[in-house]
mmCIF file of C-alpha atoms in Angstrom:
data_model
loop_
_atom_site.group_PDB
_atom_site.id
_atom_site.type_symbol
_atom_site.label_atom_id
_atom_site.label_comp_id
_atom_site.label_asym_id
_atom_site.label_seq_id
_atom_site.Cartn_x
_atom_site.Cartn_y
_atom_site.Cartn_z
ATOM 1 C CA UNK A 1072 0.864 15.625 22.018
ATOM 2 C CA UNK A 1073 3.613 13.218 20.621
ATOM 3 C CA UNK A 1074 4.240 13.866 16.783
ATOM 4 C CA UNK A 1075 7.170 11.711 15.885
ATOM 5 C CA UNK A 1076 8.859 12.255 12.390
ATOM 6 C CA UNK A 1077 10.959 9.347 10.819
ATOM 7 C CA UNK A 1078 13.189 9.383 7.733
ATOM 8 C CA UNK A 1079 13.620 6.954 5.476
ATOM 9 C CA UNK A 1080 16.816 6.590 2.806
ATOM 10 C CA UNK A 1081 18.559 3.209 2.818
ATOM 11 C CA UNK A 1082 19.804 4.012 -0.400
ATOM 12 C CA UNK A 1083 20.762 7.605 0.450
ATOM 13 C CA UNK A 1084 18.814 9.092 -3.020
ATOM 14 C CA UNK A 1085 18.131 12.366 -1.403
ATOM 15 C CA UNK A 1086 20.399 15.049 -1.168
ATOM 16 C CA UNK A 1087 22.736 15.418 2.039
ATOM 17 C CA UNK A 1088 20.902 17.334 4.529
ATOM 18 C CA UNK A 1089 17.259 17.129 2.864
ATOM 19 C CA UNK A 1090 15.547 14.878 4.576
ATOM 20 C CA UNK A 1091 16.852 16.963 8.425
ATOM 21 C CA UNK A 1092 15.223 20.275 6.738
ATOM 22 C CA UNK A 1093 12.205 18.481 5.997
ATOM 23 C CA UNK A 1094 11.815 17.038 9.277
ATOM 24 C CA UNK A 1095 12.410 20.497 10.316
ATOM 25 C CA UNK A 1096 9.824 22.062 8.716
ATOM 26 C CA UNK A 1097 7.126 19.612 9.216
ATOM 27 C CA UNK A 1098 8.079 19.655 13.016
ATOM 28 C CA UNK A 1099 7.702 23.518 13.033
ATOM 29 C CA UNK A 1100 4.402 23.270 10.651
ATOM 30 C CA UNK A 1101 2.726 20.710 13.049
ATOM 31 C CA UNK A 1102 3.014 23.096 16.070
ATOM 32 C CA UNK A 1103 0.137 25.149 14.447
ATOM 33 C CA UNK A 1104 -1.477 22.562 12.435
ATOM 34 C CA UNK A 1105 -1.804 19.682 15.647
ATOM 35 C CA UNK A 1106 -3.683 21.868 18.228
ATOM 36 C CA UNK A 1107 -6.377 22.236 15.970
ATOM 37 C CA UNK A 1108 -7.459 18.890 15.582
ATOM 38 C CA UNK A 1109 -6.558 17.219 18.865
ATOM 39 C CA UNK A 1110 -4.260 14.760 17.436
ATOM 40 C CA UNK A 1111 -1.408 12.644 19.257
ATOM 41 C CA UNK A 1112 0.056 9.514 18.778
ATOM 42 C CA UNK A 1113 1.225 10.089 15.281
ATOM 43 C CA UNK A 1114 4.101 8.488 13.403
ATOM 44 C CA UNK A 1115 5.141 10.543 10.163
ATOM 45 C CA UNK A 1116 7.277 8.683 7.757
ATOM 46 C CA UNK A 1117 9.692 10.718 4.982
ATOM 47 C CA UNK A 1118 11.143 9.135 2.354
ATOM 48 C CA UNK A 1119 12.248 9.472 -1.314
ATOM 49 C CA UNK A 1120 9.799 8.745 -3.992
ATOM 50 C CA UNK A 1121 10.026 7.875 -7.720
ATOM 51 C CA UNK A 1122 8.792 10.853 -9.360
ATOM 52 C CA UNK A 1123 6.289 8.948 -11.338
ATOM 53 C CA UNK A 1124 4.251 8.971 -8.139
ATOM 54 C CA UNK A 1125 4.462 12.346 -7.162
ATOM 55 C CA UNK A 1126 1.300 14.780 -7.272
ATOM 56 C CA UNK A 1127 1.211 16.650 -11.093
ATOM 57 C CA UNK A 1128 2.962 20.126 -10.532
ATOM 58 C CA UNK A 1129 4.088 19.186 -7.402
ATOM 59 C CA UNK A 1130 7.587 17.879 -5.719
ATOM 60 C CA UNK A 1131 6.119 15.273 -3.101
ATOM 61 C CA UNK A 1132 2.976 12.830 -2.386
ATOM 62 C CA UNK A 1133 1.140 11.881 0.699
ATOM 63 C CA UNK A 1134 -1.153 9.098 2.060
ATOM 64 C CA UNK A 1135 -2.979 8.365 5.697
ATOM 65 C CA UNK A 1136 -2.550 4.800 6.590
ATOM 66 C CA UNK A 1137 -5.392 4.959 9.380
ATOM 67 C CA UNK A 1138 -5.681 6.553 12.941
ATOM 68 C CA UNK A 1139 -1.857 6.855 13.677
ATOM 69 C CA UNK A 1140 0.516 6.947 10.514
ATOM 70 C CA UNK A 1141 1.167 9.151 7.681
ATOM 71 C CA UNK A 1142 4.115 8.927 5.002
ATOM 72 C CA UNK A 1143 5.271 11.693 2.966
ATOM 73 C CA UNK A 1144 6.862 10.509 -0.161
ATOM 74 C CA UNK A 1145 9.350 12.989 -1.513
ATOM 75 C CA UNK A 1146 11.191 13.415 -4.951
ATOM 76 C CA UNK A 1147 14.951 14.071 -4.763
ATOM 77 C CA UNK A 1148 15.627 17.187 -6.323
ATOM 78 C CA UNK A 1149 17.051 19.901 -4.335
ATOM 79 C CA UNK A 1150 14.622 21.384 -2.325
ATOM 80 C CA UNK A 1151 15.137 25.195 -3.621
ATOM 81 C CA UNK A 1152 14.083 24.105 -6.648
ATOM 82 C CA UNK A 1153 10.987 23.012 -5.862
ATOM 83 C CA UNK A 1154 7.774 24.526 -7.226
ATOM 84 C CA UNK A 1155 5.782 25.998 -4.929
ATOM 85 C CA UNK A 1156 8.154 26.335 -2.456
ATOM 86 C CA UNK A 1157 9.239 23.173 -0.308
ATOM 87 C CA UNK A 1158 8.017 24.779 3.109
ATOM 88 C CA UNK A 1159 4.649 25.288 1.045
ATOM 89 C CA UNK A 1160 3.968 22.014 -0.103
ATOM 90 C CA UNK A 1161 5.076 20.879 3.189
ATOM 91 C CA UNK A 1162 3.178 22.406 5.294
ATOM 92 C CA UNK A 1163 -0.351 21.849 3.272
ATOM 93 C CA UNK A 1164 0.555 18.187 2.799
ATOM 94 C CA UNK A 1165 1.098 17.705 6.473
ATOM 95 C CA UNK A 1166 -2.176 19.575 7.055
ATOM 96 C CA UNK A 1167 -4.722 17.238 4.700
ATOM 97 C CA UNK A 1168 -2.666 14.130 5.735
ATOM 98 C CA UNK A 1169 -2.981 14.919 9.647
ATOM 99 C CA UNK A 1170 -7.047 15.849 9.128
ATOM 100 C CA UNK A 1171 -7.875 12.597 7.260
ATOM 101 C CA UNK A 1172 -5.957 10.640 10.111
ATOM 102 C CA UNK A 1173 -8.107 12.671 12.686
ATOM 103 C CA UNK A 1174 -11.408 11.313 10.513
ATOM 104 C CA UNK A 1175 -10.090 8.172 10.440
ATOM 105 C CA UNK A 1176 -10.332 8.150 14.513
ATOM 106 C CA UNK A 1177 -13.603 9.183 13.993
ATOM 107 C CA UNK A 1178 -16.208 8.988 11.913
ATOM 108 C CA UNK A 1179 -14.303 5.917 10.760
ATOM 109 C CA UNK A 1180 -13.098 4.548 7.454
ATOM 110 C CA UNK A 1181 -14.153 6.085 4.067
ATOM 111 C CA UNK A 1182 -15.955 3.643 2.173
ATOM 112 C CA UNK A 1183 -18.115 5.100 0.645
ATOM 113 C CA UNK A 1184 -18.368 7.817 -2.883
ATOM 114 C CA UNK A 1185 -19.713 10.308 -0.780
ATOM 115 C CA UNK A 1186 -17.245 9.911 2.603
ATOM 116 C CA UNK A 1187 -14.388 10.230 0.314
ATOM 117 C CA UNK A 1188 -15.800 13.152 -1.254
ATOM 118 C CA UNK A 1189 -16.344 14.715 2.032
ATOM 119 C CA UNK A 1190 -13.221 13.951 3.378
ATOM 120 C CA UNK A 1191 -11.097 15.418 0.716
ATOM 121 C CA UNK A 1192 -13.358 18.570 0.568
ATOM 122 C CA UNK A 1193 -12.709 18.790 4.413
ATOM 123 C CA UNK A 1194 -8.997 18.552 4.082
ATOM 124 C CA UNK A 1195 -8.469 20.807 1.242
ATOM 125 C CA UNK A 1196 -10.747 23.350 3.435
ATOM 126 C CA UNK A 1197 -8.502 22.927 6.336
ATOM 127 C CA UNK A 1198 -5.038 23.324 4.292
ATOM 128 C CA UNK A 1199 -6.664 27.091 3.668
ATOM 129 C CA UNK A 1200 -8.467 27.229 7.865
ATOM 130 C CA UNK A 1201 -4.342 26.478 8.401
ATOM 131 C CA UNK A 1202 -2.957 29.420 6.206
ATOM 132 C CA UNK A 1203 -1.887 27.403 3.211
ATOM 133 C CA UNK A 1204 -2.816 28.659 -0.496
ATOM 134 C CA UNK A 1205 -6.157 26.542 -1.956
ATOM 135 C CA UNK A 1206 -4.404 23.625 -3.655
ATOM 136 C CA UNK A 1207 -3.918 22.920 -7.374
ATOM 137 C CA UNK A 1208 -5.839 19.658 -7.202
ATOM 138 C CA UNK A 1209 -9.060 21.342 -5.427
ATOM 139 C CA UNK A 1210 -9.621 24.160 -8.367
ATOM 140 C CA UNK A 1211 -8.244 21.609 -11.303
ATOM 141 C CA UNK A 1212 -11.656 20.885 -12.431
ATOM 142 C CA UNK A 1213 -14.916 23.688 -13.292
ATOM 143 C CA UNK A 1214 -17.744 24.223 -15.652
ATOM 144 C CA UNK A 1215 -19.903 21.555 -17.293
ATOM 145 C CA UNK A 1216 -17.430 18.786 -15.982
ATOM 146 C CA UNK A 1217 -18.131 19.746 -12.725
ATOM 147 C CA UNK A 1218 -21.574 20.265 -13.200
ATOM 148 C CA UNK A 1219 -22.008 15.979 -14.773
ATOM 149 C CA UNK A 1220 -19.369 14.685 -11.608
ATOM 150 C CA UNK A 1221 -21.778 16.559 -9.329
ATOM 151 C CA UNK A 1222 -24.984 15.364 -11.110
ATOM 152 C CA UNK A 1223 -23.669 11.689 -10.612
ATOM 153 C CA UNK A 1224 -22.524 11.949 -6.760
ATOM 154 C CA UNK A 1225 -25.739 12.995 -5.999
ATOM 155 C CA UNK A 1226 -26.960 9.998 -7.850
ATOM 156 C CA UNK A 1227 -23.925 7.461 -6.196
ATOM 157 C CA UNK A 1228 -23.380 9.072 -2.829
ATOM 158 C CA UNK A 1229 -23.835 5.787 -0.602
ATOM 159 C CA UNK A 1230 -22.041 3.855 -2.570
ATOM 160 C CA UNK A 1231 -19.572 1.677 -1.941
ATOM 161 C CA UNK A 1232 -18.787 0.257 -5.262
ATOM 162 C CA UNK A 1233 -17.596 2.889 -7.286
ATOM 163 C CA UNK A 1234 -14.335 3.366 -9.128
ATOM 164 C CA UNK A 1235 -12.338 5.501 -6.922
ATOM 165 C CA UNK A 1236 -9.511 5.929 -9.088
ATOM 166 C CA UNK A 1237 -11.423 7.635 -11.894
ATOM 167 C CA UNK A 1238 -13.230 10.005 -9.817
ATOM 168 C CA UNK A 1239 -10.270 11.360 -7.953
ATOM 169 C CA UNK A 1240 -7.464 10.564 -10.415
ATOM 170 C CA UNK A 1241 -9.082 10.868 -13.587
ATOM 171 C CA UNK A 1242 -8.854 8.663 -16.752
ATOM 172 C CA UNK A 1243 -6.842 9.069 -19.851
ATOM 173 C CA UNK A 1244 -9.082 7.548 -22.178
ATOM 174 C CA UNK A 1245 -12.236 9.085 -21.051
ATOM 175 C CA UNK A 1246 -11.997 13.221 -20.644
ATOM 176 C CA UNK A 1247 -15.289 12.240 -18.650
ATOM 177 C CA UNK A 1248 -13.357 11.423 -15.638
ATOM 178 C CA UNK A 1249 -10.714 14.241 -15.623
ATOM 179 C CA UNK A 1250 -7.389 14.477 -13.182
ATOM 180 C CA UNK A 1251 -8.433 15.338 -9.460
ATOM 181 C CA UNK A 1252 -12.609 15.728 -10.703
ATOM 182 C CA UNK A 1253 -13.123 13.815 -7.484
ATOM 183 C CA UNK A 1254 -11.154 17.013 -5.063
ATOM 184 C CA UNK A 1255 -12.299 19.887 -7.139
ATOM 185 C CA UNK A 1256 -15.605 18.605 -6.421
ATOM 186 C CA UNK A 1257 -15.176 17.564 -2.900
ATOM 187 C CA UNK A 1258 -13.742 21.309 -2.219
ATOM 188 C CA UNK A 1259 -16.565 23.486 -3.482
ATOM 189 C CA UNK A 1260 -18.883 21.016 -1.971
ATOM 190 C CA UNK A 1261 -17.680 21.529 1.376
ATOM 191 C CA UNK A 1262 -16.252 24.768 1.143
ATOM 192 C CA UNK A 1263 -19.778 26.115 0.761
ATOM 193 C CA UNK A 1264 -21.161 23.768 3.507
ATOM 194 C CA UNK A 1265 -18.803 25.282 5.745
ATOM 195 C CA UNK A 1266 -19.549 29.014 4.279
ATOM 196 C CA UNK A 1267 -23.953 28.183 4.973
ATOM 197 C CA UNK A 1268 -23.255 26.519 8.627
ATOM 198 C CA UNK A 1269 -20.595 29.031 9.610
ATOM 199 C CA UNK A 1270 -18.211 26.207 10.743
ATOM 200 C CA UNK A 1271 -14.619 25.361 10.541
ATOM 201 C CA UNK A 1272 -12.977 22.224 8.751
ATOM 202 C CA UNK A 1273 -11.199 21.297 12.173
ATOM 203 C CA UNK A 1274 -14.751 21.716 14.034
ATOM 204 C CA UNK A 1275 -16.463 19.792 11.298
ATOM 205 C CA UNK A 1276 -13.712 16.660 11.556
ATOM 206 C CA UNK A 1277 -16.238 14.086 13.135
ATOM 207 C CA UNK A 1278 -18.536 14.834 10.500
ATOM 208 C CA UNK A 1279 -20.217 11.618 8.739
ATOM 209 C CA UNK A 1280 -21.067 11.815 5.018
ATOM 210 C CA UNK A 1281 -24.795 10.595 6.356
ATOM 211 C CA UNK A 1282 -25.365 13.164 8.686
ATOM 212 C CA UNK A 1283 -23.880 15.572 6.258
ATOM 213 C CA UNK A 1284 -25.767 14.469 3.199
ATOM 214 C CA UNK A 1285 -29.323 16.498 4.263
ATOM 215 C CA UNK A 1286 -27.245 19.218 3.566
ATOM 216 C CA UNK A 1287 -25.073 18.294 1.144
ATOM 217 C CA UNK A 1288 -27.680 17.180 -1.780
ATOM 218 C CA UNK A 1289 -28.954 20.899 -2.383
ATOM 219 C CA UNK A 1290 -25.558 21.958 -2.776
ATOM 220 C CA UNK A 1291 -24.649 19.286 -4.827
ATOM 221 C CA UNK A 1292 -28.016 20.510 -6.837
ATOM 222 C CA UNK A 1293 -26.893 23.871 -7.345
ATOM 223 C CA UNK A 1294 -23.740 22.984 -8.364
ATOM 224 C CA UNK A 1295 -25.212 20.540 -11.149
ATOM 225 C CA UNK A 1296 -27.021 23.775 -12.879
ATOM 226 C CA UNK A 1297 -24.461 26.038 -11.880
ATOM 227 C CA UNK A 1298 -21.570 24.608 -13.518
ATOM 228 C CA UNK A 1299 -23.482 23.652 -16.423
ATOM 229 C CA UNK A 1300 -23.243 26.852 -18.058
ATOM 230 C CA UNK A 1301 -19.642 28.054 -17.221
ATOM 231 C CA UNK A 1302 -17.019 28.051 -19.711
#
């Protein structure tokens, strides 16, 4: 298994050292996180960030870039102040990063409502199959909000035209579409699918949101009236 990790600072806007720890811990983290989905042949690039970009409450971003790369953009405070803890955020990042690049080698790209939704459900489930703490983003969003996203992926699930930015990063101007509505839903989707077929995120990796959606729709059902009602 080849896992290479690269950092990037031309302009040197990290602190000394920071960018070696990293690349420590991410080389340590992979050793548990790799065997469990078969992956080799990966580049992972590290570099500073503007914090504008980084994920809210946290110190860092991420983003799969198909079957073989992943960068981790990171802000450049020191890393003992970050909040969770640098190995923490770390470590789960590498984890939902390294499982969409494993579904990008199969079942292929996500171009569709309900493959993204599936995808991020499976990666937030496999940050926790890994050891990591559920993430902010996956329990951001509950109740009736939950309840109307779930209502409309149901109703939108093939398709391909649909505004991805609102259902995963929210919309200011419309509480409709809140911050991460798109991964809170994705995560209780599949963390019960995983919970009825007693299955693993790692085993359920090849999974295609087609062959998936027999199941999916009752859950997606349930969570429509369940929701509904909760404060």
């Amino acid at each position: 298994m080849t896992i290479r990790f690269i950092a990037l600072d031309a302009m040197a806007e990290c602190p000394p050292g920071m960018l070696d720890r990293i690349v420590e811990c991410l080389d340590a983290a992979s050793a548990r996180i790799v065997p469990r989905l078969g992956l080799d042949r990966v580049d992972v690039v590290v570099a500073p960030t503007p914090a504008r970009w980084l994920i809210p409450g946290w110190n860092l971003n991420a983003y799969a870039h198909g079957i073989a790369r992943l960068t981790i953009g990171v802000g450049t405070t020191d890393l003992d102040a970050w909040t969770p803890s640098w190995s923490e955020q770390l470590t789960t990042t590498l984890a939902h990063e390294l499982h969409h690049l494993r579904r990008f080698r199969g079942p292929g790209p996500h171009d569709t409502l309900g493959a993204n939704l599936l995808a991020e459900g499976l990666a937030q489930c496999f940050q926790e199959e890994v050891g990591c703490p559920t993430p902010n983003y996956a329990l951001a969003v509950r109740g009736p909000r939950l309840a109307v996203m779930a209502g409309l992926a149901r109703d939108a699930w093939a398709e391909t035209r649909y505004d991805h930015n609102r259902w995963f990063y929210g919309d200011r101007a419309d509480s409709a579409w809140p911050w991460s509505g798109g991964y809170s839903l994705g995560y209780e989707l599949v963390r019960r699918y995983l919970a009825m077929r007693g299955t693993t995120a790692s085993e359920e990796a090849p999974l295609s949101a087609e062959a998936a959606w027999p199941a999916l729709a009752p859950i997606l059902n349930e969570l429509a009236v369940e929701q509904r009602d909760l404060s």
